PDB file of C-alpha atoms and ligand atoms in Angstrom:
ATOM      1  CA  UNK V1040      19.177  -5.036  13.280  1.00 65.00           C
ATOM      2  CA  UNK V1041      17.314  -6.575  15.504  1.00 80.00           C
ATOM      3  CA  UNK V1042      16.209 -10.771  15.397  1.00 81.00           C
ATOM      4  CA  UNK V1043      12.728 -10.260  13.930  1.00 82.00           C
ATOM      5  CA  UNK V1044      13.992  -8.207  11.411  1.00 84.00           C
ATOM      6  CA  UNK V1045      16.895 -10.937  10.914  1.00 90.00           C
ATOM      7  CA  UNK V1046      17.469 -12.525   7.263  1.00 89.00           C
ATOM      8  CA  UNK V1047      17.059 -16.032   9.175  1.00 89.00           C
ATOM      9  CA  UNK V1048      13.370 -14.955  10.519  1.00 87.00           C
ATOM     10  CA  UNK V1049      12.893 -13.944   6.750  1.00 89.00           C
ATOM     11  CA  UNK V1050      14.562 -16.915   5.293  1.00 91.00           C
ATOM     12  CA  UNK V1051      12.026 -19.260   8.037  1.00 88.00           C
ATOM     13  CA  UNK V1052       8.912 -17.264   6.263  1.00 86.00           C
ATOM     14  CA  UNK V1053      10.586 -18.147   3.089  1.00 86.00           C
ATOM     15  CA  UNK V1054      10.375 -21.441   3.558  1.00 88.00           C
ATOM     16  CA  UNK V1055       6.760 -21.636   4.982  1.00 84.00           C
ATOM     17  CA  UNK V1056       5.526 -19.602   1.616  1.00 83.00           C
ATOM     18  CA  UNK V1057       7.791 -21.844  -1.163  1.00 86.00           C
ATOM     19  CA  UNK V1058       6.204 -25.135   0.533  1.00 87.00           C
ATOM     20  CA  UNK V1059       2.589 -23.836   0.296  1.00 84.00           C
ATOM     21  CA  UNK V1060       3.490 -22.506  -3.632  1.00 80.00           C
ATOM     22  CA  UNK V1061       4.708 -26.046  -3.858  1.00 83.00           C
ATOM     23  CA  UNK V1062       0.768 -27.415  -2.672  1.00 84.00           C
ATOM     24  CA  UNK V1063      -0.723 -25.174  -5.428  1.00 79.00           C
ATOM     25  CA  UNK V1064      -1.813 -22.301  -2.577  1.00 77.00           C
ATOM     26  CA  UNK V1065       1.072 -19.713  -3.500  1.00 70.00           C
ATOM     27  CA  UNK V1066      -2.056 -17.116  -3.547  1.00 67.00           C
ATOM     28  CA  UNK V1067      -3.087 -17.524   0.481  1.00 73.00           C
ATOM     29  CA  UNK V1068       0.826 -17.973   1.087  1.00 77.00           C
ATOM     30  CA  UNK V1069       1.267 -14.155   0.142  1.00 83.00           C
ATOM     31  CA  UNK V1070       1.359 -11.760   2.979  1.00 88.00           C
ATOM     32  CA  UNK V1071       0.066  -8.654   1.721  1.00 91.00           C
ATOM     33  CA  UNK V1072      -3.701  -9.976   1.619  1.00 93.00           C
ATOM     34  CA  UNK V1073      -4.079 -10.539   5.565  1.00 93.00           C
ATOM     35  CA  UNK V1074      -1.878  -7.137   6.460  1.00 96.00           C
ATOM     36  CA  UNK V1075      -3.814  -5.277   4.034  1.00 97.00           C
ATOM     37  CA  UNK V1076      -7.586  -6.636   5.130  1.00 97.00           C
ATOM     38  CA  UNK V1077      -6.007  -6.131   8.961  1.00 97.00           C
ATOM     39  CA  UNK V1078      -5.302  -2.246   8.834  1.00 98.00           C
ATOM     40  CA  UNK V1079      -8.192  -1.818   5.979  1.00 98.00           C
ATOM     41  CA  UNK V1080     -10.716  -3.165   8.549  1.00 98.00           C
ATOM     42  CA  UNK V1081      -8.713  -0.886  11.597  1.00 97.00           C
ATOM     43  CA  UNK V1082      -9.611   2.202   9.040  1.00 98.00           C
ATOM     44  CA  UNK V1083     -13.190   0.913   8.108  1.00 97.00           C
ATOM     45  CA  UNK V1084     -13.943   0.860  11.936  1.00 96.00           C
ATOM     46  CA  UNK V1085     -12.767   4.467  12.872  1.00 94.00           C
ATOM     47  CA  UNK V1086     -13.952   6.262   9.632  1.00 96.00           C
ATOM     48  CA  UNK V1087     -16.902   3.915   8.209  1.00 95.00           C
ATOM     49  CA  UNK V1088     -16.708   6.184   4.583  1.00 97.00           C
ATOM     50  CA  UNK V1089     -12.527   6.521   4.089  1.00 98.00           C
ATOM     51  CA  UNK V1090     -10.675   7.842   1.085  1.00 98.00           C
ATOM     52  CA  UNK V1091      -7.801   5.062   0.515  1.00 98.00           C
ATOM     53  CA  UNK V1092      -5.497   5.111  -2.302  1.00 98.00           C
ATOM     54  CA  UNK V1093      -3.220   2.722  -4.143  1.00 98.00           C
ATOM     55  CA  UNK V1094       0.075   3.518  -6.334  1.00 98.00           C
ATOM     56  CA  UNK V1095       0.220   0.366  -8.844  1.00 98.00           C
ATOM     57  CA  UNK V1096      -2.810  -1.762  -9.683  1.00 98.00           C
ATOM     58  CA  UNK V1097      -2.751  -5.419  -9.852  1.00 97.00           C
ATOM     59  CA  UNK V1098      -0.401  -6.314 -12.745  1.00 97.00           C
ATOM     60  CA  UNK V1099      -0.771  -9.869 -13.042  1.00 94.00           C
ATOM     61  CA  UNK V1100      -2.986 -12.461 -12.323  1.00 89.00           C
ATOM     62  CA  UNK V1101      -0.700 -15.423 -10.910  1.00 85.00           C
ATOM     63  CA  UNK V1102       1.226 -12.994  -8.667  1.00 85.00           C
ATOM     64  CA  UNK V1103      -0.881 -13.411  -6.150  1.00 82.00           C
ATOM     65  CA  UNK V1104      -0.576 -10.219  -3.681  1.00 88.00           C
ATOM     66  CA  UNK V1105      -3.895  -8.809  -5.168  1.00 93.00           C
ATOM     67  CA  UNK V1106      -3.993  -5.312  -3.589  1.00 97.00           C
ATOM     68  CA  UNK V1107      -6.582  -3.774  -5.626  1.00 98.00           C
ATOM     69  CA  UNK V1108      -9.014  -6.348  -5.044  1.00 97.00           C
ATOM     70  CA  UNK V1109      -8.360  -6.929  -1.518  1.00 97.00           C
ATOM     71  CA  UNK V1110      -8.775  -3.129  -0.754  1.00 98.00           C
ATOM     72  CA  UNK V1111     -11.856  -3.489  -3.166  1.00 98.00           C
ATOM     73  CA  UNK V1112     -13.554  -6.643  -1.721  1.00 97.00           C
ATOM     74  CA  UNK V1113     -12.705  -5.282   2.018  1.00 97.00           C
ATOM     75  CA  UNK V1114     -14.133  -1.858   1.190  1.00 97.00           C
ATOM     76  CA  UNK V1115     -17.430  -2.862  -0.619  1.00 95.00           C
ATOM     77  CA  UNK V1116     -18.115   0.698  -1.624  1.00 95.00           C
ATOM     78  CA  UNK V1117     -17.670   1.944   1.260  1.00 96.00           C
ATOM     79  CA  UNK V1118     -15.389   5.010   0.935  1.00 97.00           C
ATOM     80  CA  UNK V1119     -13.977   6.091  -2.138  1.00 98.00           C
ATOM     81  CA  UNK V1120     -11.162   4.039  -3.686  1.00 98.00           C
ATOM     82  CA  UNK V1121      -8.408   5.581  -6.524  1.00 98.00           C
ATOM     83  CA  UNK V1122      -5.760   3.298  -7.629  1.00 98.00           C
ATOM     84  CA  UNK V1123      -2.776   5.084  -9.483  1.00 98.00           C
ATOM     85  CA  UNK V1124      -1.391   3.028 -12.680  1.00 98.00           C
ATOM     86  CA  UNK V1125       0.589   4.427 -15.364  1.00 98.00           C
ATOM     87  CA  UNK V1126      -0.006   0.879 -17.626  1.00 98.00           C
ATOM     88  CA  UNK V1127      -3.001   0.741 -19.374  1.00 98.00           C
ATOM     89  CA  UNK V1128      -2.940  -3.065 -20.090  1.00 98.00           C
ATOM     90  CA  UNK V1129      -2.302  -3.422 -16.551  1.00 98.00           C
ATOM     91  CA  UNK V1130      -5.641  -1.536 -15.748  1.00 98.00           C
ATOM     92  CA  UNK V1131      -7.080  -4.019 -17.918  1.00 98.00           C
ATOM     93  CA  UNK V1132      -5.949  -7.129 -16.062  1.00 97.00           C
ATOM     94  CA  UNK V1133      -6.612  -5.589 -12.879  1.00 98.00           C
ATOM     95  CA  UNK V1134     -10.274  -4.514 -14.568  1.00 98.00           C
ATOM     96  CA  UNK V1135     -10.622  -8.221 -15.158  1.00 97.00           C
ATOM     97  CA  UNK V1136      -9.675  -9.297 -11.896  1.00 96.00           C
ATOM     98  CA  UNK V1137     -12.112  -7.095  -9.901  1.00 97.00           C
ATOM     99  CA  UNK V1138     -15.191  -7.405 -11.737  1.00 96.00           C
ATOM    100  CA  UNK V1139     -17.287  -7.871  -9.114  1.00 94.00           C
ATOM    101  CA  UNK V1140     -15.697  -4.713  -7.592  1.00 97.00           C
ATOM    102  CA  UNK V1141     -14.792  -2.337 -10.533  1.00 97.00           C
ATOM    103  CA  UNK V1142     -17.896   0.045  -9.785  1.00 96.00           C
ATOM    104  CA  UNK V1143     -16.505   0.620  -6.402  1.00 96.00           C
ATOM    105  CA  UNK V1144     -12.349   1.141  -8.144  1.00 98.00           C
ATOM    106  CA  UNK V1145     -11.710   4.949  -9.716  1.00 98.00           C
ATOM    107  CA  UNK V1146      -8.342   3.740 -12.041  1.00 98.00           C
ATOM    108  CA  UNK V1147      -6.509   7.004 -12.216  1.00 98.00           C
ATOM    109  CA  UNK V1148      -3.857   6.186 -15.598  1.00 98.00           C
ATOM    110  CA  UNK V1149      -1.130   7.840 -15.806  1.00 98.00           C
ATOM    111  CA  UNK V1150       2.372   8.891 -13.992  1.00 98.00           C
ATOM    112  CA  UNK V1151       0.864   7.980 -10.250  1.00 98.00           C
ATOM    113  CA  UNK V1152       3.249  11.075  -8.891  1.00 98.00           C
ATOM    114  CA  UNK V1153       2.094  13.912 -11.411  1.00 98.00           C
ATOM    115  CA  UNK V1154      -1.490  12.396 -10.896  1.00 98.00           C
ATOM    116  CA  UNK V1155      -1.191  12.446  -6.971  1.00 98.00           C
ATOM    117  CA  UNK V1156       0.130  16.331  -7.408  1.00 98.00           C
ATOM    118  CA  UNK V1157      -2.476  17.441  -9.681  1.00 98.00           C
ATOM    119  CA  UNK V1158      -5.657  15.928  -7.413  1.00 98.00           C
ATOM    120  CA  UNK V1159      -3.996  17.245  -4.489  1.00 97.00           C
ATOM    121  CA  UNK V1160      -3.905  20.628  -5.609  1.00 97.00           C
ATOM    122  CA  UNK V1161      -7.545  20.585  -7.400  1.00 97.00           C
ATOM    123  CA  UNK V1162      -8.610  19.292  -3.397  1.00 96.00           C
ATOM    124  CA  UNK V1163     -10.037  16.387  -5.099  1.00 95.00           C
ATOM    125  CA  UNK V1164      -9.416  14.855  -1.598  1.00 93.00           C
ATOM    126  CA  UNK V1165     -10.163  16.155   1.920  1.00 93.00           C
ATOM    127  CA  UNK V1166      -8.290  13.539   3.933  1.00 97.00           C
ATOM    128  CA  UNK V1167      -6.266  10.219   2.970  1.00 98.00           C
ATOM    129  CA  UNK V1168      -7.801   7.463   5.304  1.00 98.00           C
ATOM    130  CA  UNK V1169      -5.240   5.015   4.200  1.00 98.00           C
ATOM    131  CA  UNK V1170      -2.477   4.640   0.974  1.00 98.00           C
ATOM    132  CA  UNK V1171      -0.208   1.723   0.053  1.00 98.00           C
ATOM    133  CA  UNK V1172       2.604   2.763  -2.018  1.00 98.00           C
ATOM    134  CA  UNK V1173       3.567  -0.113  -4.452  1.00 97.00           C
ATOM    135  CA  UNK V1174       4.626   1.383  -7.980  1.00 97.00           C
ATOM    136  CA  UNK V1175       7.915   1.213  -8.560  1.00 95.00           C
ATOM    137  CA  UNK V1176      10.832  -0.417  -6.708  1.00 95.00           C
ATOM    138  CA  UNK V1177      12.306   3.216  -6.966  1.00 96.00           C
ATOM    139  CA  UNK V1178      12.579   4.768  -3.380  1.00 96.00           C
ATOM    140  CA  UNK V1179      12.880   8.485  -5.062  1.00 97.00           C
ATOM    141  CA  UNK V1180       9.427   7.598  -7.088  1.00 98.00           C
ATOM    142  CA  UNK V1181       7.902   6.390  -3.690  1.00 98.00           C
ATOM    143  CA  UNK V1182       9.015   8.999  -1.753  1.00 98.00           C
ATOM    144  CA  UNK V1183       7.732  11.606  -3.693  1.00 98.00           C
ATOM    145  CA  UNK V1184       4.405   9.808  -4.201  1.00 98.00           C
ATOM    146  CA  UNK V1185       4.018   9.922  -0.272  1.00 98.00           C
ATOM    147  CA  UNK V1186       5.024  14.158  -0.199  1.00 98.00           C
ATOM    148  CA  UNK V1187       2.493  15.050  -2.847  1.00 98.00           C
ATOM    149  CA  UNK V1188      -0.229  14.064  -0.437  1.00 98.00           C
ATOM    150  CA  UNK V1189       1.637  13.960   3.032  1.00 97.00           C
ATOM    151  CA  UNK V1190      -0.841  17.244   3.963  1.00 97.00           C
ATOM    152  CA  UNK V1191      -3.305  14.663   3.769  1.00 97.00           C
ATOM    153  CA  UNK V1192      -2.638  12.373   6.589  1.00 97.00           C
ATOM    154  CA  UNK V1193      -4.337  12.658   9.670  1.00 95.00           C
ATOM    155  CA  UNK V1194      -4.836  10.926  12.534  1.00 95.00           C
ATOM    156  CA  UNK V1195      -5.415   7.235  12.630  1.00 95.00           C
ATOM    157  CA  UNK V1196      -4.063   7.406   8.467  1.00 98.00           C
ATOM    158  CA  UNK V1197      -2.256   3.919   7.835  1.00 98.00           C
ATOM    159  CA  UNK V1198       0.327   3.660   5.057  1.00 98.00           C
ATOM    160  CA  UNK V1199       1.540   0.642   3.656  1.00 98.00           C
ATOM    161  CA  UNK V1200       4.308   0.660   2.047  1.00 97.00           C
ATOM    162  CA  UNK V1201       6.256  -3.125   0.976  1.00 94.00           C
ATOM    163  CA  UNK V1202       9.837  -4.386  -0.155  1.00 93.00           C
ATOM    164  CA  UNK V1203      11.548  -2.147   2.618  1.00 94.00           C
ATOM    165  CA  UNK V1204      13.655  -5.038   4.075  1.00 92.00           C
ATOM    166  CA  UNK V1205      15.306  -7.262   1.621  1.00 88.00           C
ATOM    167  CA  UNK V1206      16.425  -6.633  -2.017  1.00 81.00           C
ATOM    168  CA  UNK V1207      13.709  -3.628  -2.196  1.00 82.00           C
ATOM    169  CA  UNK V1208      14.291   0.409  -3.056  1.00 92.00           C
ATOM    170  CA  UNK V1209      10.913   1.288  -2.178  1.00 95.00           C
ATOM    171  CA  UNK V1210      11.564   2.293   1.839  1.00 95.00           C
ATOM    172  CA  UNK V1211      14.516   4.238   1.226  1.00 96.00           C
ATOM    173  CA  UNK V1212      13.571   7.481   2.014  1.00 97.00           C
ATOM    174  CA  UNK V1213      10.195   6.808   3.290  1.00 96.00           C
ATOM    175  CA  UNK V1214      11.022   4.454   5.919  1.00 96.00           C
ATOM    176  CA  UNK V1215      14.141   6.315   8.503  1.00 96.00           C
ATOM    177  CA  UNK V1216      11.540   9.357   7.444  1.00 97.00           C
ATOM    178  CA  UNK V1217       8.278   7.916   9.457  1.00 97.00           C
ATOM    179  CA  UNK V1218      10.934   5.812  11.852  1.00 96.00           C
ATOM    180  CA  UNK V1219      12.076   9.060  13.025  1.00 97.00           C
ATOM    181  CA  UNK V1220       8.999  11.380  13.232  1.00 96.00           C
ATOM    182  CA  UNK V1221       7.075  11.264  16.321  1.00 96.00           C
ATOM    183  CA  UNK V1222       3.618  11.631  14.829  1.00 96.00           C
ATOM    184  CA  UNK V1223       3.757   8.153  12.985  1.00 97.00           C
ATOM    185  CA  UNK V1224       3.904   5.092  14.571  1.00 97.00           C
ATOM    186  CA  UNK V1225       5.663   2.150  12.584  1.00 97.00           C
ATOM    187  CA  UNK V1226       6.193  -1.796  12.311  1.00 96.00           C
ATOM    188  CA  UNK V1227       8.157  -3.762   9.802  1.00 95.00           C
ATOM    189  CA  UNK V1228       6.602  -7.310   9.105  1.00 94.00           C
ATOM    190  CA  UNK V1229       9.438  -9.506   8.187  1.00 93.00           C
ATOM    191  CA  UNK V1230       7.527 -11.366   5.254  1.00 91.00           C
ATOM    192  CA  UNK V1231       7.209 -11.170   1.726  1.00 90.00           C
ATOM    193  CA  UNK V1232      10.746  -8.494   1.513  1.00 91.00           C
ATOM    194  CA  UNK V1233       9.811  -6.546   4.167  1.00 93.00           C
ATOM    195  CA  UNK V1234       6.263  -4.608   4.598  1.00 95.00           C
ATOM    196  CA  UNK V1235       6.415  -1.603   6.416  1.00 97.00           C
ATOM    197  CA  UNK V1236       2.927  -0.383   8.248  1.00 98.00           C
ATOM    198  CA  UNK V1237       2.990   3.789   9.618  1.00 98.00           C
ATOM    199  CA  UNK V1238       0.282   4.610  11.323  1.00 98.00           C
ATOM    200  CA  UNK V1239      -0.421   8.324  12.021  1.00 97.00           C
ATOM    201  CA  UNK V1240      -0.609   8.832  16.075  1.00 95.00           C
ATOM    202  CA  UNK V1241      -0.303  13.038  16.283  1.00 84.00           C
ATOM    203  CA  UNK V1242      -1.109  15.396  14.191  1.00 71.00           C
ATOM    204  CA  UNK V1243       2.070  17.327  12.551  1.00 62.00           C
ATOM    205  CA  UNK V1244       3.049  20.937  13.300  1.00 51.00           C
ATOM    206  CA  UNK V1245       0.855  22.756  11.241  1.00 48.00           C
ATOM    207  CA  UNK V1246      -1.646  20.059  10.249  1.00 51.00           C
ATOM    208  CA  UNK V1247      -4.001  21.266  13.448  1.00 49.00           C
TER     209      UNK V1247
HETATM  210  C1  SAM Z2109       4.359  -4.104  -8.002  1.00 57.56           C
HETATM  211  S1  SAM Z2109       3.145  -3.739  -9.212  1.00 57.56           S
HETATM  212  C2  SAM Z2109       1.728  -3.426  -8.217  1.00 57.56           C
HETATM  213  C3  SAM Z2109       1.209  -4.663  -7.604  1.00 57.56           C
HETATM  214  C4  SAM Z2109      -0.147  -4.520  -6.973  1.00 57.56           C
HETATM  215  N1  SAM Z2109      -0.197  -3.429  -6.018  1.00 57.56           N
HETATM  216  C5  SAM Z2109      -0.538  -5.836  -6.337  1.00 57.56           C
HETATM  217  O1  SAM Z2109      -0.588  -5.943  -5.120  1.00 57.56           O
HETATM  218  O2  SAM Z2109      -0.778  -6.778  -7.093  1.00 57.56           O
HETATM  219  C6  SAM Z2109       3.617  -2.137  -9.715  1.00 57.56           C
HETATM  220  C7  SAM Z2109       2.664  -1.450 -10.666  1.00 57.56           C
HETATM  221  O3  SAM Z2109       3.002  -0.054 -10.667  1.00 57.56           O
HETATM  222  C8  SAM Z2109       2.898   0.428 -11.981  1.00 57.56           C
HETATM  223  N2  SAM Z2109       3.757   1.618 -12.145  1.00 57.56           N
HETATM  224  C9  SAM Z2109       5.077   1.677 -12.431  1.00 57.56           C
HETATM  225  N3  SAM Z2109       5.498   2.947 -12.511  1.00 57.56           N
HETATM  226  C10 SAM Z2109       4.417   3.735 -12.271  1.00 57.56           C
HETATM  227  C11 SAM Z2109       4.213   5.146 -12.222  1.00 57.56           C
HETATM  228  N4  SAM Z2109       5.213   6.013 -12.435  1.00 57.56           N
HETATM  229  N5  SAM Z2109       2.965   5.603 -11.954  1.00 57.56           N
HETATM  230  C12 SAM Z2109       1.942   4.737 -11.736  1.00 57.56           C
HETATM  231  N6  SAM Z2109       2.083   3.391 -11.772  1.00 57.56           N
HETATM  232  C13 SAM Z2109       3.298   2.887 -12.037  1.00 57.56           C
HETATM  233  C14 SAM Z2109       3.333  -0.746 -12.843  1.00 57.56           C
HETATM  234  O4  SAM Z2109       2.838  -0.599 -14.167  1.00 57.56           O
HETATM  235  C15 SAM Z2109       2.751  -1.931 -12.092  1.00 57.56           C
HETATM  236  O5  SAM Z2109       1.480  -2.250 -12.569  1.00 57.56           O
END
């Protein structure tokens, strides 16, 4: 393992986020907000109308990592947006929490795999632009989550995918997978426990 991807560099960022919890700004101490806006905007600018997916909606309101209303507010109906929750009550916080936003949010309830299947094979979508895979801390859930729409990514697609690093399941198959294939190009931030970022470089084998 290499230093940036060290439990001390972790441990440093750690620090940094408990001391700005401590000042009452836990919410702009979270990582996932600027990494998400960062690659969101890197889609927006390539394909100005993307398809983008989520797996697990906003769950709670003091947790403070906000995906569906960062990928809502950075979108601003631009593109189509489906977010994949099997909780209804969650959908309901996360309804709260995006007002502004929730005409521009399709909330797909249900399992987010059998979901992800069934639009896939109805060719609800044409292309995934960009996906962030936070359900469950289940690496086997995760993992097949990404291969019911992996036909999907093309060029340029960014997947996000957190909790790879430290303590997390969710990068156990999905991360030595895109690591090792030449047609994605990865980084691991070493914040929060671990965010992995693919992006697609080369088409696959088959996708041309
Ligand atoms: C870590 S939270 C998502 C956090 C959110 N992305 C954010 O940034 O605030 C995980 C969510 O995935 C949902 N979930 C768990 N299992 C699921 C499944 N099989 N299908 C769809 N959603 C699921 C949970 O109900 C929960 O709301």
């Amino acid at each position: 393992m290499s230093i940036r991807e060290s439990r001390l560099v972790n441990k440093i960022w750690k620090a940094q986020h408990l001391a700005l919890s401590k000042l009452g700004l836990r919410s702009y101490a979270r990582a996932h907000k600027p990494i998400l806006r960062k690659y969101l905007s890197a889609v927006l600018k390539a394909t100005p109308h993307p398809t983008v997916i989520e797996t697990g909606c906003i769950r709670d309101a003091t947790e403070g990592t906000e995906s569906t209303l960062t990928i809502a507010s950075t979108l601003m109906g631009r593109g189509v947006f489906y977010t994949f929750e099997i909780s209804r009550e969650h959908i309901s916080v996360c309804q709260e929490l995006c007002k502004p936003y929730n005409q521009y949010i399709n909330y797909v309830e249900g399992d987010s795999v059998e979901n992800l299947t069934k639009m896939a094979e109805e060719d609800a979508f044409d292309t995934i632009h960009f996906a962030l895979f936070d359900s469950v801390n289940d690496g086997t859930h995760i993992w097949k989550e990404f291969k019911a729409v992996e036909h999907l990514f093309k060029r340029n697609t960014i997947i996000i995918v957190d909790d790879v690093l430290w303590g997390g399941d969710k990068g156990r198959l999905m991360r030595p997978y895109l690591e090792a294939a030449p047609e994605w190009q990865t980084k691991v931030y070493n914040v929060e426990y671990g965010i992995l970022v693919a992006q697609k470089v080369d088409e696959a084998r088959g996708d041309e």
